[in-house]
PDB file of C-alpha atoms and ligand atoms in Angstrom:
ATOM      1  CA  MET A   4     107.146 111.473  44.967  1.00 72.00           C
ATOM      2  CA  LYS A   5     103.447 110.316  44.280  1.00 85.00           C
ATOM      3  CA  LEU A   6     101.492 110.617  47.396  1.00 91.00           C
ATOM      4  CA  ILE A   7      98.677 108.090  48.382  1.00 91.00           C
ATOM      5  CA  SER A   8      95.312 109.092  50.013  1.00 92.00           C
ATOM      6  CA  VAL A   9      94.246 107.562  53.169  1.00 93.00           C
ATOM      7  CA  ARG A  10      91.546 108.443  55.636  1.00 94.00           C
ATOM      8  CA  CYS A  11      92.230 109.396  59.204  1.00 95.00           C
ATOM      9  CA  ASN A  12      90.918 106.546  61.319  1.00 93.00           C
ATOM     10  CA  HIS A  13      90.044 108.997  63.990  1.00 94.00           C
ATOM     11  CA  CYS A  14      88.426 111.929  62.326  1.00 95.00           C
ATOM     12  CA  GLY A  15      87.929 110.817  58.832  1.00 94.00           C
ATOM     13  CA  ALA A  16      89.791 113.560  57.215  1.00 95.00           C
ATOM     14  CA  PRO A  17      91.505 112.711  53.908  1.00 95.00           C
ATOM     15  CA  LEU A  18      95.241 112.667  54.191  1.00 95.00           C
ATOM     16  CA  GLU A  19      97.932 112.536  51.665  1.00 93.00           C
ATOM     17  CA  VAL A  20     101.013 110.447  52.647  1.00 93.00           C
ATOM     18  CA  PRO A  21     104.103 108.986  50.976  1.00 91.00           C
ATOM     19  CA  PRO A  22     103.655 105.565  49.842  1.00 88.00           C
ATOM     20  CA  THR A  23     106.339 104.187  52.108  1.00 88.00           C
ATOM     21  CA  ALA A  24     105.056 106.025  55.292  1.00 89.00           C
ATOM     22  CA  ARG A  25     104.380 103.843  58.159  1.00 91.00           C
ATOM     23  CA  PHE A  26     103.295 106.460  60.802  1.00 93.00           C
ATOM     24  CA  VAL A  27     101.575 109.734  60.184  1.00 93.00           C
ATOM     25  CA  THR A  28     100.029 112.399  62.176  1.00 94.00           C
ATOM     26  CA  CYS A  29      96.700 113.738  61.346  1.00 95.00           C
ATOM     27  CA  GLY A  30      96.922 117.393  60.399  1.00 94.00           C
ATOM     28  CA  PHE A  31      93.368 117.776  61.370  1.00 95.00           C
ATOM     29  CA  CYS A  32      92.958 116.095  64.732  1.00 95.00           C
ATOM     30  CA  ASP A  33      96.687 115.423  65.585  1.00 94.00           C
ATOM     31  CA  ALA A  34      96.006 111.649  65.970  1.00 94.00           C
ATOM     32  CA  GLN A  35      98.939 109.325  65.803  1.00 94.00           C
ATOM     33  CA  LEU A  36      98.256 106.984  62.962  1.00 95.00           C
ATOM     34  CA  VAL A  37      99.832 103.885  61.740  1.00 94.00           C
ATOM     35  CA  VAL A  38      99.500 103.434  57.911  1.00 94.00           C
ATOM     36  CA  HIS A  39      98.665  99.982  56.679  1.00 92.00           C
ATOM     37  CA  HIS A  40      99.634  99.162  53.129  1.00 89.00           C
ATOM     38  CA  SER A  41      98.061  95.983  51.599  1.00 87.00           C
ATOM     39  CA  GLY A  42      98.583  95.984  47.826  1.00 83.00           C
ATOM     40  CA  SER A  43      96.887  98.979  46.401  1.00 83.00           C
ATOM     41  CA  ALA A  44      94.637  99.358  49.482  1.00 88.00           C
ATOM     42  CA  HIS A  45      95.844 101.763  52.302  1.00 91.00           C
ATOM     43  CA  SER A  46      94.284 102.385  55.700  1.00 92.00           C
ATOM     44  CA  THR A  47      95.289 103.859  58.851  1.00 93.00           C
ATOM     45  CA  GLU A  48      94.811 102.754  62.504  1.00 93.00           C
ATOM     46  CA  LEU A  49      95.027 104.713  65.721  1.00 93.00           C
ATOM     47  CA  LEU A  50      98.436 104.123  67.331  1.00 91.00           C
ATOM     48  CA  GLU A  51      97.074 104.095  70.755  1.00 90.00           C
ATOM     49  CA  GLU A  52      94.461 101.536  69.924  1.00 90.00           C
ATOM     50  CA  ILE A  53      97.385  99.272  68.669  1.00 89.00           C
ATOM     51  CA  LYS A  54      99.122  99.880  71.926  1.00 90.00           C
ATOM     52  CA  ALA A  55      96.121  99.080  73.939  1.00 92.00           C
ATOM     53  CA  THR A  56      95.687  95.718  72.070  1.00 91.00           C
ATOM     54  CA  THR A  57      99.313  94.986  72.607  1.00 91.00           C
ATOM     55  CA  ASP A  58      99.167  95.880  76.195  1.00 92.00           C
ATOM     56  CA  GLY A  59      96.082  93.413  76.429  1.00 92.00           C
ATOM     57  CA  LEU A  60      98.122  90.644  74.888  1.00 92.00           C
ATOM     58  CA  VAL A  61     100.962  91.180  77.297  1.00 91.00           C
ATOM     59  CA  GLU A  62      98.739  91.125  80.100  1.00 90.00           C
ATOM     60  CA  GLN A  63      97.121  87.932  78.835  1.00 91.00           C
ATOM     61  CA  VAL A  64     100.513  86.281  78.382  1.00 91.00           C
ATOM     62  CA  GLU A  65     101.376  87.387  81.931  1.00 87.00           C
ATOM     63  CA  GLN A  66      98.120  85.909  83.251  1.00 88.00           C
ATOM     64  CA  LEU A  67      98.931  82.675  81.363  1.00 90.00           C
ATOM     65  CA  LYS A  68     102.279  82.324  82.967  1.00 89.00           C
ATOM     66  CA  HIS A  69     100.788  83.041  86.390  1.00 89.00           C
ATOM     67  CA  ARG A  70      98.328  80.223  85.815  1.00 90.00           C
ATOM     68  CA  GLU A  71     100.970  77.914  84.706  1.00 92.00           C
ATOM     69  CA  GLU A  72     103.011  78.769  87.767  1.00 91.00           C
ATOM     70  CA  VAL A  73     100.106  78.205  90.125  1.00 93.00           C
ATOM     71  CA  GLU A  74      99.279  74.843  88.351  1.00 94.00           C
ATOM     72  CA  GLN A  75     102.811  73.707  88.874  1.00 94.00           C
ATOM     73  CA  LEU A  76     102.702  74.667  92.446  1.00 94.00           C
ATOM     74  CA  ASP A  77      99.570  72.670  92.938  1.00 95.00           C
ATOM     75  CA  ARG A  78     101.111  69.633  91.240  1.00 96.00           C
ATOM     76  CA  GLN A  79     104.100  69.912  93.505  1.00 94.00           C
ATOM     77  CA  TRP A  80     102.101  70.397  96.700  1.00 94.00           C
ATOM     78  CA  GLU A  81     100.290  67.095  95.945  1.00 94.00           C
ATOM     79  CA  ILE A  82     103.401  65.264  95.391  1.00 94.00           C
ATOM     80  CA  THR A  83     104.614  66.620  98.776  1.00 91.00           C
ATOM     81  CA  GLN A  84     101.369  65.728 100.392  1.00 90.00           C
ATOM     82  CA  ARG A  85     101.537  62.251  99.266  1.00 90.00           C
ATOM     83  CA  GLU A  86     105.173  61.817 100.453  1.00 89.00           C
ATOM     84  CA  LEU A  87     104.376  63.062 103.938  1.00 89.00           C
ATOM     85  CA  GLN A  88     100.895  61.648 104.469  1.00 86.00           C
ATOM     86  CA  VAL A  89     100.275  59.111 107.231  1.00 82.00           C
ATOM     87  CA  HIS A  90      98.796  55.705 106.516  1.00 80.00           C
ATOM     88  CA  GLY A  91      96.660  54.408 109.469  1.00 75.00           C
ATOM     89  CA  LYS A  92      96.308  50.714 110.180  1.00 76.00           C
ATOM     90  CA  ASP A  93      92.664  50.809 108.871  1.00 82.00           C
ATOM     91  CA  GLY A  94      93.944  51.993 105.396  1.00 81.00           C
ATOM     92  CA  ARG A  95      92.963  55.623 106.071  1.00 84.00           C
ATOM     93  CA  VAL A  96      95.213  58.289 104.957  1.00 84.00           C
ATOM     94  CA  SER A  97      95.721  61.416 107.183  1.00 85.00           C
ATOM     95  CA  VAL A  98      97.823  64.409 107.403  1.00 88.00           C
ATOM     96  CA  PRO A  99     100.763  64.203 110.051  1.00 90.00           C
ATOM     97  CA  SER A 100     100.262  66.113 113.053  1.00 92.00           C
ATOM     98  CA  LYS A 101     102.351  67.190 116.026  1.00 93.00           C
ATOM     99  CA  GLY A 102      99.520  66.218 118.258  1.00 93.00           C
ATOM    100  CA  GLY A 103      99.107  62.811 116.742  1.00 90.00           C
ATOM    101  CA  ALA A 104     102.813  62.168 117.127  1.00 93.00           C
ATOM    102  CA  ILE A 105     102.805  63.187 120.887  1.00 95.00           C
ATOM    103  CA  PHE A 106      99.498  61.164 121.479  1.00 94.00           C
ATOM    104  CA  GLY A 107     100.903  58.080 119.832  1.00 92.00           C
ATOM    105  CA  THR A 108     104.048  58.298 121.893  1.00 95.00           C
ATOM    106  CA  VAL A 109     102.179  58.672 125.232  1.00 96.00           C
ATOM    107  CA  ILE A 110     100.020  55.728 124.247  1.00 95.00           C
ATOM    108  CA  ALA A 111     102.899  53.549 123.482  1.00 94.00           C
ATOM    109  CA  THR A 112     104.773  54.525 126.668  1.00 95.00           C
ATOM    110  CA  VAL A 113     101.822  53.983 128.822  1.00 96.00           C
ATOM    111  CA  PHE A 114     101.162  50.652 127.258  1.00 95.00           C
ATOM    112  CA  GLY A 115     104.762  49.690 127.851  1.00 95.00           C
ATOM    113  CA  PHE A 116     104.705  50.598 131.469  1.00 96.00           C
ATOM    114  CA  VAL A 117     101.347  48.711 131.994  1.00 96.00           C
ATOM    115  CA  TRP A 118     102.784  45.623 130.244  1.00 95.00           C
ATOM    116  CA  MET A 119     105.927  45.651 132.683  1.00 94.00           C
ATOM    117  CA  LEU A 120     103.840  46.098 135.611  1.00 95.00           C
ATOM    118  CA  PHE A 121     101.354  43.295 134.814  1.00 94.00           C
ATOM    119  CA  ALA A 122     103.839  40.869 133.206  1.00 93.00           C
ATOM    120  CA  GLY A 123     106.184  41.577 135.993  1.00 92.00           C
ATOM    121  CA  SER A 124     103.726  40.607 138.756  1.00 92.00           C
ATOM    122  CA  ILE A 125     102.640  37.539 136.763  1.00 91.00           C
ATOM    123  CA  VAL A 126     106.267  36.351 136.248  1.00 91.00           C
ATOM    124  CA  ALA A 127     107.216  37.096 139.989  1.00 89.00           C
ATOM    125  CA  ARG A 128     104.346  34.797 140.939  1.00 90.00           C
ATOM    126  CA  GLY A 129     105.238  32.141 138.545  1.00 89.00           C
ATOM    127  CA  MET A 130     108.892  32.059 139.422  1.00 86.00           C
ATOM    128  CA  ARG A 131     108.051  31.434 143.034  1.00 87.00           C
ATOM    129  CA  MET A 132     106.140  28.431 141.483  1.00 87.00           C
ATOM    130  CA  GLY A 133     109.235  27.220 139.590  1.00 85.00           C
ATOM    131  CA  LEU A 134     109.212  29.328 136.255  1.00 83.00           C
ATOM    132  CA  PRO A 135     112.791  29.479 134.776  1.00 84.00           C
ATOM    133  CA  SER A 136     114.518  32.571 135.400  1.00 80.00           C
ATOM    134  CA  ALA A 137     114.658  33.436 131.721  1.00 83.00           C
ATOM    135  CA  ALA A 138     110.987  34.340 132.100  1.00 84.00           C
ATOM    136  CA  ALA A 139     112.181  37.499 133.836  1.00 83.00           C
ATOM    137  CA  LEU A 140     112.860  38.821 130.158  1.00 87.00           C
ATOM    138  CA  PHE A 141     109.185  38.628 129.495  1.00 88.00           C
ATOM    139  CA  PRO A 142     108.158  42.069 131.223  1.00 91.00           C
ATOM    140  CA  LEU A 143     111.112  43.826 129.609  1.00 91.00           C
ATOM    141  CA  PHE A 144     109.437  43.541 126.230  1.00 91.00           C
ATOM    142  CA  GLY A 145     107.475  46.592 127.619  1.00 94.00           C
ATOM    143  CA  LEU A 146     110.769  48.573 127.071  1.00 94.00           C
ATOM    144  CA  VAL A 147     110.708  47.588 123.464  1.00 94.00           C
ATOM    145  CA  PHE A 148     107.163  49.043 123.128  1.00 93.00           C
ATOM    146  CA  ILE A 149     108.299  52.213 124.699  1.00 96.00           C
ATOM    147  CA  VAL A 150     111.457  52.548 122.458  1.00 96.00           C
ATOM    148  CA  ILE A 151     109.482  51.743 119.256  1.00 95.00           C
ATOM    149  CA  GLY A 152     106.553  54.196 120.323  1.00 95.00           C
ATOM    150  CA  ILE A 153     109.252  57.049 121.012  1.00 96.00           C
ATOM    151  CA  ALA A 154     111.199  56.373 117.747  1.00 96.00           C
ATOM    152  CA  GLY A 155     107.802  56.328 115.853  1.00 93.00           C
ATOM    153  CA  GLY A 156     106.629  59.543 117.543  1.00 94.00           C
ATOM    154  CA  LEU A 157     109.809  61.315 116.715  1.00 95.00           C
ATOM    155  CA  LEU A 158     109.516  60.315 113.112  1.00 93.00           C
ATOM    156  CA  HIS A 159     105.750  61.387 112.934  1.00 92.00           C
ATOM    157  CA  TYR A 160     106.717  64.625 114.620  1.00 95.00           C
ATOM    158  CA  SER A 161     109.519  65.541 112.202  1.00 94.00           C
ATOM    159  CA  LYS A 162     107.052  64.581 109.326  1.00 93.00           C
ATOM    160  CA  ALA A 163     104.443  66.929 110.706  1.00 94.00           C
ATOM    161  CA  GLN A 164     107.038  69.738 110.930  1.00 94.00           C
ATOM    162  CA  ARG A 165     108.061  69.320 107.492  1.00 94.00           C
ATOM    163  CA  TYR A 166     104.369  69.116 106.324  1.00 94.00           C
ATOM    164  CA  GLU A 167     103.615  72.313 108.152  1.00 94.00           C
ATOM    165  CA  GLN A 168     106.623  74.181 106.578  1.00 94.00           C
ATOM    166  CA  ALA A 169     105.799  72.764 103.169  1.00 94.00           C
ATOM    167  CA  LYS A 170     102.259  73.897 103.459  1.00 94.00           C
ATOM    168  CA  ALA A 171     103.066  77.459 104.644  1.00 95.00           C
ATOM    169  CA  GLN A 172     105.673  77.721 101.676  1.00 94.00           C
ATOM    170  CA  TYR A 173     103.201  76.460  99.147  1.00 94.00           C
ATOM    171  CA  GLN A 174     100.514  78.758 100.200  1.00 93.00           C
ATOM    172  CA  ARG A 175     102.778  81.730 100.216  1.00 93.00           C
ATOM    173  CA  ARG A 176     104.092  80.935  96.721  1.00 92.00           C
ATOM    174  CA  ARG A 177     100.657  80.462  95.420  1.00 92.00           C
ATOM    175  CA  ARG A 178      99.547  83.787  96.775  1.00 90.00           C
ATOM    176  CA  ALA A 179     102.837  85.260  95.100  1.00 88.00           C
ATOM    177  CA  ALA A 180     102.047  83.698  91.782  1.00 86.00           C
ATOM    178  CA  LEU A 181      98.599  85.038  91.928  1.00 82.00           C
ATOM    179  CA  GLY A 182     100.008  88.564  92.556  1.00 77.00           C
ATOM    180  CA  LEU A 183      98.482  88.608  95.918  1.00 76.00           C
ATOM    181  CA  GLU A 184     101.748  88.857  97.668  1.00 67.00           C
ATOM    182  CA  ASP A 185     105.134  90.462  96.922  1.00 64.00           C
ATOM    183  CA  PRO A 186     107.432  87.625  95.782  1.00 56.00           C
ATOM    184  CA  ARG A 187     110.539  89.562  97.114  1.00 61.00           C
ATOM    185  CA  ARG A 188     109.037  88.733 100.672  1.00 60.00           C
ATOM    186  CA  ILE A 189     109.861  85.127  99.853  1.00 55.00           C
ATOM    187  CA  PRO A 190     113.102  84.039 101.400  1.00 57.00           C
ATOM    188  CA  THR A 191     115.727  83.005  98.681  1.00 51.00           C
ATOM    189  CA  ASN A 192     117.078  80.211 100.755  1.00 54.00           C
ATOM    190  CA  GLU A 193     113.947  78.230 100.194  1.00 51.00           C
ATOM    191  CA  VAL A 194     114.270  75.170  97.908  1.00 50.00           C
ATOM    192  CA  ARG A 195     112.792  75.731  94.506  1.00 44.00           C
TER     193      ARG A 195
HETATM  194 ZN1  LIG B  16      92.303 113.082  62.214  1.00 90.84          ZN
END
């Protein structure tokens, strides 16, 4: 079989290899070489350099995947935030908070009691001056305020709780996607 001449890409030594050879070890420096054939031209390349390039590519693909995962997590979190955020009466948007929920409930309850006290005393005086007995219902509207306040507070509170959980989950997954945290630590029962 006719041999072809190539040069070792590592030490430059002339080597004789079979024309179909794909790999060759340099007899002078022991370098592992890949033989490239392109038409009548033949060259060699160090195997470890190819491996380093491939490893680099694999790493880049891995990084791209991580970035994509992080971007998706960020998008998901934005959607969750929009779902759970609270719209104030003045049009302001805020994050639901447990403190805010409790505060709102207390305000509504206090308002309801104050309403009952004041309206009660006014109606009691009015009834002595001939107001119909149906007016006795008027102070009871305070109870409605209290019920609505408590219901709204509970809703707000559960939103705040979901918000906190979703935020913690998002942050944990983001750290994991960035390789900052071991993904095995993420409980598998969490909704993907
Ligand atoms: Zn060599």
